[in-house]
Amino acid sequence: MTHGYPTGTGAAPEPVPSPYGTGPYGATPQHPNGDPAVPPYGVPQQRTTEPGPAAEPAAAPAPAPAPKKPGRDRYLDLLRSLALVRVVVYHLFGWAWLTVLFPSMGVMFALAGSLMARSLNRPALSVIRGRVRRLLPPLWAFSAVVLALMFANGWNPLKDPNLDGAWGLASLFNYIVPIGAPPFPWHIGSKSGLLEDTWAVQAAGVLWYLRAYLWFVVASPLLLWLFRRAPWPTLLAPLGLTAIVGTGLVTIPGETGNAVTDFAVYGSCWVLGFAHNDGLLKKIPRYVAVSCASLVMAFGLWWASNHLGPDGWDLNDIPLAQATWSFGFVVILLLYSPSWQELPGRLAKWDRLVTLSNNRAVTIYLWHNMLIMATVPIIDLAYELPFMQSERAVQALDGAYTIWMFALVWPLIGLMVLAVGWVEDLAAKRSPRLWPNGTKRAATAQPRNSSRRRPATRSRR
């Protein structure tokens, strides 16, 4: 998801002037009695005044502070964490207004675009290879579990009426490299089973994001080249494409159409990440940028009000509204980007969770829908408890069911981070870590003492 996440030489220090004055070769040498020495070019100079007291040497200027070591931008990390939380809450409660309150996908694509632009200072092929390498192993771990459950429940892609025989079997490749839409059964198992019969749709449905992300990563060298030569046309072109393919003006059938629409809807957000990295947004007067962004957002809400989908104001069902609202929202977020090295004030207490969610963003995104569904059979066990046999107790649990799901899904996400999150470290060629929340391990090794003696007053523990 993402997604996560990357990394100059400064100018040479200016020469410090000599505190003893200047001469043809630096400081003018002095005799011990304070008289000027014979200049190095050999012609004695006649003294016309009495020598005064020796001048005190001027204090050397304080050295300039060392530049800060480049690190992660904690403001961007915070935005990514908020986007992940919003995605989980949206998929749990289904509140359409959340897509207006905080357009998570647009934010995540913009952050990924900014990091991609920064990385493309290196050779493009190596950057793409690194991004793909970080993405695929967590996907493989997820796909292995999901496919095993599908096959165990009797799904056969060759016999699925919604798939085209051998082509359906070949499309399983998208579970390995998400260049297209992975196949899945729309109904599997029974409605009275451990999971509802549409669990496969919900489990595999999140993979559209990985497909769009992969497309953007592959296209980024070309997009960045175009952006740095024609920034405004490149920035606004995806919005124009959305107006064509996302409104029904031109219809592309099947999953190809869905992929092109996703690329268009979030393309401007991805390129906004380029603008943020290159400092383009800082060159625009803030009141101008905010005013224009607000107008674009207002258009998005106006368009949505006239094209409400089956879930009302859910912008995921209204491509042009999603594209324009997300674009304006991200512009404002990036305009006010404070570039924190550390989370300030009260936000500092969330530092470890922000660090953990950024280090495990792909794991959290991939598994959260499955874990939301897993809360249902766990909570259903409560109905079997002795004190839950009254009608009043059952009604109380029914009324707070989604609240219990919300409370339970986070521990399950934590367990999944422990179980498979380390795959992200292997993908990034790091040592596996179970809980990478930024806490440094306390040093356990004591420095060696050659005499191997302890002070008499120190007690062992």
PDB file of N, CA and C in Angstrom, residues 76-86 102 111 350 353-358:
ATOM      1  N   LEU A  76       4.197  13.301   6.521  1.00  0.00           N
ATOM      2  CA  LEU A  76       3.720  12.369   5.504  1.00  0.00           C
ATOM      3  C   LEU A  76       3.438  11.004   6.112  1.00  0.00           C
ATOM      4  N   ASP A  77       4.271  10.585   7.068  1.00  0.00           N
ATOM      5  CA  ASP A  77       4.012   9.316   7.752  1.00  0.00           C
ATOM      6  C   ASP A  77       2.685   9.355   8.497  1.00  0.00           C
ATOM      7  N   LEU A  78       2.388  10.497   9.135  1.00  0.00           N
ATOM      8  CA  LEU A  78       1.116  10.634   9.851  1.00  0.00           C
ATOM      9  C   LEU A  78      -0.060  10.554   8.889  1.00  0.00           C
ATOM     10  N   LEU A  79       0.053  11.211   7.735  1.00  0.00           N
ATOM     11  CA  LEU A  79      -1.025  11.144   6.745  1.00  0.00           C
ATOM     12  C   LEU A  79      -1.262   9.717   6.278  1.00  0.00           C
ATOM     13  N   ARG A  80      -0.182   8.974   6.070  1.00  0.00           N
ATOM     14  CA  ARG A  80      -0.332   7.587   5.622  1.00  0.00           C
ATOM     15  C   ARG A  80      -1.029   6.743   6.687  1.00  0.00           C
ATOM     16  N   SER A  81      -0.687   6.958   7.945  1.00  0.00           N
ATOM     17  CA  SER A  81      -1.334   6.217   9.028  1.00  0.00           C
ATOM     18  C   SER A  81      -2.819   6.551   9.110  1.00  0.00           C
ATOM     19  N   LEU A  82      -3.153   7.841   9.003  1.00  0.00           N
ATOM     20  CA  LEU A  82      -4.555   8.242   9.024  1.00  0.00           C
ATOM     21  C   LEU A  82      -5.318   7.617   7.855  1.00  0.00           C
ATOM     22  N   ALA A  83      -4.683   7.558   6.692  1.00  0.00           N
ATOM     23  CA  ALA A  83      -5.342   6.972   5.520  1.00  0.00           C
ATOM     24  C   ALA A  83      -5.630   5.492   5.753  1.00  0.00           C
ATOM     25  N   LEU A  84      -4.697   4.768   6.359  1.00  0.00           N
ATOM     26  CA  LEU A  84      -4.912   3.346   6.625  1.00  0.00           C
ATOM     27  C   LEU A  84      -6.055   3.144   7.622  1.00  0.00           C
ATOM     28  N   VAL A  85      -6.071   3.956   8.679  1.00  0.00           N
ATOM     29  CA  VAL A  85      -7.148   3.835   9.665  1.00  0.00           C
ATOM     30  C   VAL A  85      -8.489   4.128   9.015  1.00  0.00           C
ATOM     31  N   ARG A  86      -8.526   5.158   8.181  1.00  0.00           N
ATOM     32  CA  ARG A  86      -9.792   5.496   7.516  1.00  0.00           C
ATOM     33  C   ARG A  86     -10.271   4.367   6.602  1.00  0.00           C
ATOM     34  N   PHE A 102     -12.230  12.270   4.266  1.00  0.00           N
ATOM     35  CA  PHE A 102     -10.794  12.031   4.082  1.00  0.00           C
ATOM     36  C   PHE A 102     -10.612  11.038   2.931  1.00  0.00           C
ATOM     37  N   LEU A 111       1.305  10.439  -1.678  1.00  0.00           N
ATOM     38  CA  LEU A 111       2.497  10.184  -0.874  1.00  0.00           C
ATOM     39  C   LEU A 111       3.439   9.230  -1.600  1.00  0.00           C
ATOM     40  N   TRP A 350       1.712   9.268  19.717  1.00  0.00           N
ATOM     41  CA  TRP A 350       1.329   8.307  18.687  1.00  0.00           C
ATOM     42  C   TRP A 350       2.511   7.907  17.812  1.00  0.00           C
ATOM     43  N   LEU A 353       3.004   4.070  17.061  1.00  0.00           N
ATOM     44  CA  LEU A 353       1.978   3.491  16.201  1.00  0.00           C
ATOM     45  C   LEU A 353       2.118   3.995  14.766  1.00  0.00           C
ATOM     46  N   VAL A 354       2.464   5.276  14.609  1.00  0.00           N
ATOM     47  CA  VAL A 354       2.688   5.811  13.264  1.00  0.00           C
ATOM     48  C   VAL A 354       3.854   5.091  12.597  1.00  0.00           C
ATOM     49  N   THR A 355       4.928   4.885  13.347  1.00  0.00           N
ATOM     50  CA  THR A 355       6.089   4.180  12.797  1.00  0.00           C
ATOM     51  C   THR A 355       5.721   2.747  12.424  1.00  0.00           C
ATOM     52  N   LEU A 356       4.990   2.067  13.299  1.00  0.00           N
ATOM     53  CA  LEU A 356       4.604   0.679  13.031  1.00  0.00           C
ATOM     54  C   LEU A 356       3.718   0.581  11.792  1.00  0.00           C
ATOM     55  N   SER A 357       2.717   1.450  11.697  1.00  0.00           N
ATOM     56  CA  SER A 357       1.798   1.366  10.557  1.00  0.00           C
ATOM     57  C   SER A 357       2.494   1.670   9.244  1.00  0.00           C
ATOM     58  N   ASN A 358       3.486   2.562   9.255  1.00  0.00           N
ATOM     59  CA  ASN A 358       4.218   2.848   8.026  1.00  0.00           C
ATOM     60  C   ASN A 358       5.140   1.694   7.643  1.00  0.00           C
TER      61      ASN A 358
END
